[in-house]
Amino acid sequence: MAVNDVIETKNARIWLGDDGIVRNVQKPGAEETLDTAKEGIAAIHKVSKGKKRPLLVDLKAQKSMSREAREFYSDDTRDNEANAVVLLVDSPVSRIIGSVFLGINKPKLPIKLFTSEGDAIAWLKGFLK
Amino acid sequence: MNLKKTETDDSRLQAIIELCVKLIQGDLKARGTVSEYGDKVDAVATAINIFAEEMEVYRKRLQDVSDSSLNIMEDLDMERSRLDSVLKDREVLLREVHHRVKNNLQVLISLLRLQARVVKDEHSLAILKDVQGRIGVMSLIHEKLYRSESLARIGFRDYIKDLTDGLFKAYGAGNRISLKTDVVAIESSIDKAIPVGLIINELITNSIKYAFPGDRAGAIRITIQPVSENEIELIVADNGIGIPMEMDIRNTGSLGMQLVTALAEDQLRGSLEINRDSGTEFRIKFNK
């Protein structure tokens, strides 16, 4: 997969893959706050080039996500940057963060937790237009 | 990390236990440390941190609701105090109005009494006395009201006792005519009490004046009792000579009888029945 322009934020590396799927890979030890969440979403909007695309968020290395960040991500009034989201997890911590996000914040758009990147990509491809 | 992971696990678990104790003690701002291992111990710490964050928000919301309830309670207390004060003022005012009406009616009675002193004609004197009696009935109502607790309702029992005491005294009838009253403890509004009082006044006056001619002795009976949930019956009876059978009380020249009929049927919207078997008995039924 070719990597287009990568935007590096405080907590993540974000780019649009040539498969049409946007990647957001959290850096090791990333502590997601409202500010870093906003920075990440702005970057996703930028790489998406005005189009809602499937989004893969790799949480495997994330250390924590604040309540404000979770609320921001699941805010229905926000202009949504994606048409489907995968939260990629493997570590016990990332599983907890991902599960809590899905269980408490209940975002409206299609969203799923995956531990296998291959399965995640296959599911997201169903949302490519 | 200088220590080996296995050596630090115990201290990390100890830290989680201490975190739990703080949260249980109500310190919902306490948070656990999540290491770079990202292992199960960190997962537990992460879960507890998230739980604490949520609890902190719920506690804040609960506090807001509680504060808001307290404010509402304070507002309600203030409003109740204000209404109590308004109610008290109105009570004072209403009591004063009843008092003044009663005094004015008493002045009117005094004026009629003075007028009666210069009237020589017996028939005119009797009319003046009847009028004084009728005004006295209304005056008594207002006196009862301004002395009452409620200012709106009158107990029939006391009212009728005072009314009949006054009538027997005014006509000096107590020696030869006895009075028996059987009045249940019913309270009534002024709208009912005035016509009931006027009816009793007319019928008792009539009995005293006409039912026992000469030195004839006799008895008068007044009964007020409920006959159904909403209906009351007033009975005024005497064992005197009785009203002539040919007299139609709805078509008579007697002002007293005209008043009784009009008050019973028009003002009380009740029914009026007369029995002439032994003496005279008036039965009036009306709604409470």
Short mmCIF file of C-alpha atoms in Angstrom, two decimals:
data_model
loop_
_atom_site.label_atom_id
_atom_site.label_comp_id
_atom_site.label_asym_id
_atom_site.label_seq_id
_atom_site.Cartn_x
_atom_site.Cartn_y
_atom_site.Cartn_z
CA MET A 1 0.00 0.00 0.00
CA ALA A 2 1.39 3.35 -0.99
CA VAL A 3 1.50 5.99 1.67
CA ASN A 4 0.35 9.44 0.63
CA ASP A 5 1.22 12.57 2.56
CA VAL A 6 1.48 11.74 6.23
CA ILE A 7 0.43 14.28 8.82
CA GLU A 8 2.15 13.91 12.11
CA THR A 9 0.25 15.22 15.14
CA LYS A 10 1.28 15.15 18.76
CA ASN A 11 -0.27 11.70 19.28
CA ALA A 12 -0.63 10.12 15.86
CA ARG A 13 0.47 9.61 12.29
CA ILE A 14 -2.42 10.13 9.86
CA TRP A 15 -2.63 9.48 6.15
CA LEU A 16 -4.89 8.36 3.34
CA GLY A 17 -3.93 4.95 1.94
CA ASP A 18 -4.20 4.32 -1.78
CA ASP A 19 -6.90 1.75 -0.88
CA GLY A 20 -9.13 4.72 0.03
CA ILE A 21 -8.94 4.03 3.77
CA VAL A 22 -7.69 6.71 6.16
CA ARG A 23 -5.25 5.55 8.84
CA ASN A 24 -4.79 7.06 12.28
CA VAL A 25 -2.01 5.23 14.09
CA GLN A 26 -1.54 6.28 17.68
CA LYS A 27 2.05 6.77 18.84
CA PRO A 28 3.38 4.64 21.71
CA GLY A 29 2.22 6.03 25.07
CA ALA A 30 -0.23 8.49 23.47
CA GLU A 31 -2.47 10.16 26.04
CA GLU A 32 -5.50 11.40 24.15
CA THR A 33 -6.98 14.64 25.43
CA LEU A 34 -9.60 16.95 23.93
CA ASP A 35 -6.87 19.03 22.29
CA THR A 36 -5.04 16.09 20.74
CA ALA A 37 -8.39 14.63 19.61
CA LYS A 38 -9.26 17.91 17.85
CA GLU A 39 -5.81 18.01 16.27
CA GLY A 40 -6.28 14.45 15.01
CA ILE A 41 -9.73 15.09 13.57
CA ALA A 42 -8.46 18.21 11.77
CA ALA A 43 -5.71 16.11 10.24
CA ILE A 44 -8.19 13.42 9.16
CA HIS A 45 -10.37 16.05 7.49
CA LYS A 46 -7.30 17.29 5.68
CA VAL A 47 -6.17 13.91 4.34
CA SER A 48 -9.76 12.90 3.47
CA LYS A 49 -9.91 15.82 1.01
CA GLY A 50 -13.51 16.70 1.78
CA LYS A 51 -14.84 13.15 1.36
CA LYS A 52 -16.20 10.84 4.06
CA ARG A 53 -14.02 7.77 4.00
CA PRO A 54 -13.55 4.59 6.04
CA LEU A 55 -11.20 5.24 8.97
CA LEU A 56 -8.89 2.83 10.75
CA VAL A 57 -7.75 4.02 14.17
CA ASP A 58 -4.89 1.98 15.54
CA LEU A 59 -5.18 2.18 19.31
CA LYS A 60 -2.67 -0.57 20.06
CA ALA A 61 -0.07 1.76 21.51
CA GLN A 62 -2.41 4.33 23.08
CA LYS A 63 -2.01 4.78 26.81
CA SER A 64 -5.18 6.64 27.72
CA MET A 65 -8.15 8.58 26.37
CA SER A 66 -9.81 11.27 28.45
CA ARG A 67 -13.57 11.54 28.93
CA GLU A 68 -13.63 14.82 27.02
CA ALA A 69 -11.86 13.20 24.08
CA ARG A 70 -14.36 10.32 24.04
CA GLU A 71 -17.28 12.75 24.11
CA PHE A 72 -15.75 14.78 21.30
CA TYR A 73 -15.30 11.70 19.09
CA SER A 74 -18.88 10.56 19.63
CA ASP A 75 -20.48 14.01 19.32
CA ASP A 76 -23.26 13.64 16.74
CA THR A 77 -23.41 17.37 16.14
CA ARG A 78 -19.84 17.38 14.83
CA ASP A 79 -19.30 17.15 11.07
CA ASN A 80 -18.28 13.54 10.85
CA GLU A 81 -15.05 12.86 9.05
CA ALA A 82 -15.70 9.18 8.27
CA ASN A 83 -18.48 6.89 7.07
CA ALA A 84 -17.23 3.89 9.11
CA VAL A 85 -14.60 3.39 11.79
CA VAL A 86 -12.49 0.51 13.01
CA LEU A 87 -10.74 0.62 16.36
CA LEU A 88 -7.74 -1.65 16.09
CA VAL A 89 -6.71 -3.03 19.46
CA ASP A 90 -4.51 -5.75 20.86
CA SER A 91 -3.07 -4.76 24.24
CA PRO A 92 -5.28 -5.10 27.31
CA VAL A 93 -5.21 -1.31 27.75
CA SER A 94 -6.28 -0.59 24.16
CA ARG A 95 -9.06 -3.19 24.49
CA ILE A 96 -10.38 -1.42 27.56
CA ILE A 97 -10.22 2.01 25.86
CA GLY A 98 -11.92 0.70 22.71
CA SER A 99 -14.60 -1.24 24.58
CA VAL A 100 -15.42 1.69 26.86
CA PHE A 101 -15.67 4.00 23.87
CA LEU A 102 -18.14 1.69 22.15
CA GLY A 103 -20.00 0.80 25.35
CA ILE A 104 -20.41 4.21 26.95
CA ASN A 105 -20.19 6.75 24.17
CA LYS A 106 -22.12 4.78 21.54
CA PRO A 107 -21.24 6.67 18.35
CA LYS A 108 -23.95 6.63 15.65
CA LEU A 109 -21.84 5.74 12.61
CA PRO A 110 -20.81 2.11 11.87
CA ILE A 111 -17.93 1.28 14.21
CA LYS A 112 -16.28 -1.97 15.24
CA LEU A 113 -13.44 -3.26 17.36
CA PHE A 114 -10.88 -5.48 15.60
CA THR A 115 -7.70 -7.17 16.73
CA SER A 116 -6.67 -8.20 13.19
CA GLU A 117 -5.74 -5.47 10.77
CA GLY A 118 -6.59 -7.69 7.79
CA ASP A 119 -10.12 -8.32 9.03
CA ALA A 120 -10.47 -4.63 9.79
CA ILE A 121 -9.46 -3.57 6.29
CA ALA A 122 -11.79 -6.15 4.74
CA TRP A 123 -14.72 -4.80 6.79
CA LEU A 124 -13.89 -1.17 6.01
CA LYS A 125 -13.67 -1.86 2.27
CA GLY A 126 -17.40 -2.50 2.38
CA PHE A 127 -17.81 1.22 2.99
CA LEU A 128 -15.73 2.44 0.07
CA LYS A 129 -17.77 4.41 -2.45
CA MET B 1 12.19 1.31 34.14
CA ASN B 2 15.04 0.09 36.33
CA LEU B 3 13.11 -2.62 38.14
CA LYS B 4 12.20 -5.87 36.42
CA LYS B 5 8.51 -6.02 35.47
CA THR B 6 7.78 -8.95 37.81
CA GLU B 7 9.30 -7.04 40.71
CA THR B 8 7.12 -4.03 40.06
CA ASP B 9 3.82 -5.93 39.64
CA ASP B 10 3.25 -6.13 43.39
CA SER B 11 3.77 -2.43 43.87
CA ARG B 12 1.51 -1.64 40.85
CA LEU B 13 -1.25 -3.84 42.27
CA GLN B 14 -0.75 -2.17 45.66
CA ALA B 15 -1.16 1.20 43.93
CA ILE B 16 -4.41 -0.01 42.34
CA ILE B 17 -5.70 -1.16 45.75
CA GLU B 18 -4.86 2.25 47.22
CA LEU B 19 -6.61 3.90 44.28
CA CYS B 20 -9.74 1.81 44.95
CA VAL B 21 -9.66 2.77 48.65
CA LYS B 22 -9.46 6.47 47.74
CA LEU B 23 -12.39 6.14 45.33
CA ILE B 24 -14.44 4.25 47.93
CA GLN B 25 -13.71 7.05 50.39
CA GLY B 26 -15.27 9.46 47.90
CA ASP B 27 -12.14 10.94 46.35
CA LEU B 28 -13.38 10.63 42.77
CA LYS B 29 -10.53 12.77 41.49
CA ALA B 30 -8.03 10.02 42.34
CA ARG B 31 -6.49 8.35 39.27
CA GLY B 32 -4.20 5.39 38.81
CA THR B 33 -0.92 5.39 36.93
CA VAL B 34 -0.83 3.51 33.62
CA SER B 35 2.64 2.31 32.72
CA GLU B 36 4.12 1.87 29.30
CA TYR B 37 3.70 -1.91 29.59
CA GLY B 38 0.07 -1.75 28.49
CA ASP B 39 -0.50 -5.07 30.25
CA LYS B 40 -3.44 -6.45 32.22
CA VAL B 41 -2.51 -4.48 35.33
CA ASP B 42 -2.55 -1.31 33.23
CA ALA B 43 -5.87 -2.38 31.70
CA VAL B 44 -7.38 -2.65 35.19
CA ALA B 45 -5.94 0.76 36.12
CA THR B 46 -7.34 2.22 32.88
CA ALA B 47 -10.79 0.75 33.55
CA ILE B 48 -10.79 2.11 37.11
CA ASN B 49 -9.68 5.55 35.84
CA ILE B 50 -12.51 5.62 33.31
CA PHE B 51 -14.96 4.46 35.98
CA ALA B 52 -13.77 7.24 38.31
CA GLU B 53 -14.12 9.83 35.54
CA GLU B 54 -17.70 8.75 34.90
CA MET B 55 -18.53 8.71 38.63
CA GLU B 56 -17.12 12.20 38.99
CA VAL B 57 -19.42 13.45 36.23
CA TYR B 58 -22.46 11.68 37.74
CA ARG B 59 -21.68 13.14 41.15
CA LYS B 60 -21.48 16.62 39.62
CA ARG B 61 -24.83 16.11 37.88
CA LEU B 62 -26.37 14.81 41.11
CA GLN B 63 -25.02 17.83 42.98
CA ASP B 64 -26.50 20.13 40.32
CA VAL B 65 -29.90 18.44 40.65
CA SER B 66 -29.66 18.64 44.44
CA ASP B 67 -28.69 22.33 44.32
CA SER B 68 -31.51 23.00 41.91
CA SER B 69 -33.99 21.18 44.19
CA LEU B 70 -32.80 23.20 47.17
CA ASN B 71 -33.28 26.41 45.21
CA ILE B 72 -36.79 25.33 44.26
CA MET B 73 -37.56 24.49 47.90
CA GLU B 74 -36.29 27.88 49.00
CA ASP B 75 -38.38 29.60 46.32
CA LEU B 76 -41.44 27.61 47.41
CA ASP B 77 -40.86 28.52 51.05
CA MET B 78 -40.63 32.19 50.15
CA GLU B 79 -43.76 31.99 48.03
CA ARG B 80 -45.63 30.19 50.80
CA SER B 81 -44.61 32.85 53.30
CA ARG B 82 -45.77 35.54 50.92
CA LEU B 83 -49.12 33.80 50.35
CA ASP B 84 -49.55 33.28 54.10
CA SER B 85 -49.02 36.97 54.62
CA VAL B 86 -51.50 37.89 51.84
CA LEU B 87 -54.04 35.44 53.28
CA LYS B 88 -53.64 36.89 56.75
CA ASP B 89 -54.14 40.42 55.41
CA ARG B 90 -57.28 39.33 53.58
CA GLU B 91 -58.62 37.62 56.67
CA VAL B 92 -58.14 40.77 58.68
CA LEU B 93 -59.84 42.78 55.96
CA LEU B 94 -62.76 40.37 55.64
CA ARG B 95 -63.23 40.23 59.41
CA GLU B 96 -63.26 44.01 59.45
CA VAL B 97 -65.86 44.11 56.65
CA HIS B 98 -68.16 41.67 58.48
CA HIS B 99 -67.73 43.68 61.66
CA ARG B 100 -68.64 46.91 59.92
CA VAL B 101 -71.65 45.37 58.18
CA LYS B 102 -72.86 44.02 61.52
CA ASN B 103 -72.38 47.46 63.15
CA ASN B 104 -74.21 49.20 60.32
CA LEU B 105 -77.12 46.77 60.60
CA GLN B 106 -77.19 47.39 64.35
CA VAL B 107 -77.33 51.13 63.66
CA LEU B 108 -80.23 50.46 61.31
CA ILE B 109 -82.03 48.48 64.01
CA SER B 110 -81.46 51.32 66.48
CA LEU B 111 -82.87 53.83 63.98
CA LEU B 112 -85.97 51.68 63.51
CA ARG B 113 -86.33 51.39 67.29
CA LEU B 114 -86.14 55.18 67.63
CA GLN B 115 -88.65 55.55 64.81
CA ALA B 116 -90.97 53.12 66.56
CA ARG B 117 -91.11 55.37 69.62
CA VAL B 118 -93.03 58.03 67.73
CA VAL B 119 -95.32 55.62 65.89
CA LYS B 120 -98.69 55.25 67.61
CA ASP B 121 -100.40 52.86 65.22
CA GLU B 122 -100.17 49.25 66.50
CA HIS B 123 -100.06 47.75 63.02
CA SER B 124 -97.19 49.99 61.96
CA LEU B 125 -95.36 49.22 65.20
CA ALA B 126 -95.67 45.51 64.51
CA ILE B 127 -94.27 45.98 61.02
CA LEU B 128 -91.32 47.94 62.39
CA LYS B 129 -90.66 45.20 64.93
CA ASP B 130 -90.78 42.53 62.22
CA VAL B 131 -88.32 44.50 60.10
CA GLN B 132 -85.99 44.89 63.07
CA GLY B 133 -86.12 41.13 63.60
CA ARG B 134 -85.25 40.44 59.98
CA ILE B 135 -82.33 42.84 60.03
CA GLY B 136 -81.25 41.29 63.33
CA VAL B 137 -81.04 37.88 61.63
CA MET B 138 -78.61 39.26 59.05
CA SER B 139 -76.66 41.17 61.66
CA LEU B 140 -76.23 37.98 63.66
CA ILE B 141 -74.82 36.21 60.60
CA HIS B 142 -72.11 38.84 60.15
CA GLU B 143 -71.34 38.79 63.86
CA LYS B 144 -70.94 35.01 63.73
CA LEU B 145 -68.72 35.29 60.65
CA TYR B 146 -66.25 37.82 62.01
CA ARG B 147 -65.97 35.80 65.22
CA SER B 148 -65.55 32.51 63.34
CA GLU B 149 -62.29 30.82 62.43
CA SER B 150 -63.04 30.31 58.77
CA LEU B 151 -64.75 33.65 57.99
CA ALA B 152 -66.76 31.81 55.36
CA ARG B 153 -68.82 29.14 57.11
CA ILE B 154 -71.28 29.23 59.95
CA GLY B 155 -72.19 26.44 62.31
CA PHE B 156 -75.98 26.11 62.28
CA ARG B 157 -76.21 24.91 65.88
CA ASP B 158 -74.80 28.06 67.57
CA TYR B 159 -76.38 30.35 65.04
CA ILE B 160 -79.89 28.96 65.55
CA LYS B 161 -79.52 28.97 69.34
CA ASP B 162 -78.56 32.66 69.36
CA LEU B 163 -81.29 33.46 66.87
CA THR B 164 -84.09 31.74 68.80
CA ASP B 165 -82.83 33.04 72.17
CA GLY B 166 -83.11 36.56 70.75
CA LEU B 167 -86.62 35.95 69.40
CA PHE B 168 -87.96 34.42 72.61
CA LYS B 169 -86.48 37.30 74.57
CA ALA B 170 -87.87 39.93 72.20
CA TYR B 171 -91.40 38.49 72.38
CA GLY B 172 -91.21 37.44 76.04
CA ALA B 173 -92.42 33.98 75.07
CA GLY B 174 -90.20 31.83 77.23
CA ASN B 175 -92.68 31.32 80.07
CA ARG B 176 -95.47 29.64 78.18
CA ILE B 177 -93.79 28.33 75.03
CA SER B 178 -91.00 25.85 75.14
CA LEU B 179 -88.42 25.38 72.42
CA LYS B 180 -86.81 22.15 71.45
CA THR B 181 -83.96 22.22 68.96
CA ASP B 182 -82.36 19.27 67.32
CA VAL B 183 -79.68 20.66 65.06
CA VAL B 184 -76.80 18.55 63.87
CA ALA B 185 -73.40 20.15 63.69
CA ILE B 186 -73.51 21.29 60.08
CA GLU B 187 -71.62 24.24 58.73
CA SER B 188 -72.99 26.37 55.95
CA SER B 189 -71.95 29.22 53.70
CA ILE B 190 -73.40 32.70 54.17
CA ASP B 191 -75.51 32.17 51.03
CA LYS B 192 -77.46 29.41 52.78
CA ALA B 193 -77.26 30.67 56.34
CA ILE B 194 -79.03 33.98 55.68
CA PRO B 195 -82.16 32.51 54.04
CA VAL B 196 -82.28 29.68 56.59
CA GLY B 197 -82.03 32.24 59.41
CA LEU B 198 -84.72 34.43 57.85
CA ILE B 199 -87.06 31.44 57.38
CA ILE B 200 -86.60 30.37 61.01
CA ASN B 201 -87.13 33.96 62.10
CA GLU B 202 -90.42 34.21 60.18
CA LEU B 203 -91.78 30.84 61.25
CA ILE B 204 -90.83 31.17 64.94
CA THR B 205 -92.17 34.74 65.05
CA ASN B 206 -95.37 33.50 63.43
CA SER B 207 -95.72 30.67 65.92
CA ILE B 208 -95.08 32.92 68.93
CA LYS B 209 -97.51 35.53 67.67
CA TYR B 210 -100.36 33.40 66.34
CA ALA B 211 -100.10 29.71 67.26
CA PHE B 212 -100.79 30.09 70.95
CA PRO B 213 -103.52 32.70 71.44
CA GLY B 214 -104.32 34.03 74.87
CA ASP B 215 -102.41 32.24 77.59
CA ARG B 216 -102.21 28.98 75.71
CA ALA B 217 -98.96 27.08 76.35
CA GLY B 218 -97.20 25.04 73.73
CA ALA B 219 -93.99 23.96 72.15
CA ILE B 220 -91.96 24.80 69.12
CA ARG B 221 -89.53 22.41 67.56
CA ILE B 222 -86.64 23.12 65.19
CA THR B 223 -84.80 20.31 63.50
CA ILE B 224 -81.94 20.49 61.03
CA GLN B 225 -80.59 17.22 59.77
CA PRO B 226 -79.01 15.76 56.67
CA VAL B 227 -81.38 13.59 54.66
CA SER B 228 -78.86 12.52 52.05
CA GLU B 229 -75.24 13.18 51.18
CA ASN B 230 -76.02 16.55 49.67
CA GLU B 231 -79.42 17.45 51.11
CA ILE B 232 -80.42 19.04 54.41
CA GLU B 233 -83.89 19.23 55.90
CA LEU B 234 -85.10 22.08 58.08
CA ILE B 235 -88.23 21.39 60.12
CA VAL B 236 -90.00 24.11 62.09
CA ALA B 237 -93.10 22.87 63.89
CA ASP B 238 -95.43 23.95 66.67
CA ASN B 239 -98.36 22.29 68.42
CA GLY B 240 -100.50 25.39 68.33
CA ILE B 241 -103.90 26.02 66.79
CA GLY B 242 -102.57 25.52 63.29
CA ILE B 243 -102.86 27.47 60.08
CA PRO B 244 -106.37 27.41 58.62
CA MET B 245 -106.77 24.63 56.06
CA GLU B 246 -108.07 27.06 53.47
CA MET B 247 -104.96 29.27 53.65
CA ASP B 248 -102.69 28.89 50.63
CA ILE B 249 -99.22 29.90 51.81
CA ARG B 250 -98.09 30.60 48.25
CA ASN B 251 -100.97 32.96 47.69
CA THR B 252 -101.46 34.89 50.86
CA GLY B 253 -101.30 38.50 51.95
CA SER B 254 -98.90 37.60 54.76
CA LEU B 255 -95.46 39.06 54.00
CA GLY B 256 -93.92 36.50 56.38
CA MET B 257 -95.35 33.54 54.44
CA GLN B 258 -94.42 35.15 51.11
CA LEU B 259 -90.85 35.51 52.44
CA VAL B 260 -90.70 31.90 53.63
CA THR B 261 -91.88 30.61 50.24
CA ALA B 262 -89.54 32.83 48.26
CA LEU B 263 -86.52 32.09 50.45
CA ALA B 264 -87.12 28.33 50.44
CA GLU B 265 -87.91 27.87 46.79
CA ASP B 266 -86.02 30.70 45.08
CA GLN B 267 -82.98 31.41 47.24
CA LEU B 268 -82.33 27.95 48.66
CA ARG B 269 -83.71 26.30 45.51
CA GLY B 270 -85.34 23.81 47.84
CA SER B 271 -88.76 22.23 48.35
CA LEU B 272 -91.35 23.40 50.85
CA GLU B 273 -93.98 21.17 52.43
CA ILE B 274 -96.53 22.06 55.10
CA ASN B 275 -98.37 19.64 57.40
CA ARG B 276 -101.36 20.80 59.41
CA ASP B 277 -102.29 17.55 61.19
CA SER B 278 -101.59 18.70 64.72
CA GLY B 279 -100.37 22.24 64.85
CA THR B 280 -98.21 23.33 61.96
CA GLU B 281 -95.10 21.77 60.53
CA PHE B 282 -92.92 23.27 57.78
CA ARG B 283 -90.44 20.97 56.08
CA ILE B 284 -87.87 22.55 53.80
CA LYS B 285 -85.28 20.47 51.95
CA PHE B 286 -82.33 22.13 50.25
CA ASN B 287 -78.85 21.31 49.00
CA LYS B 288 -75.87 21.94 51.27
#
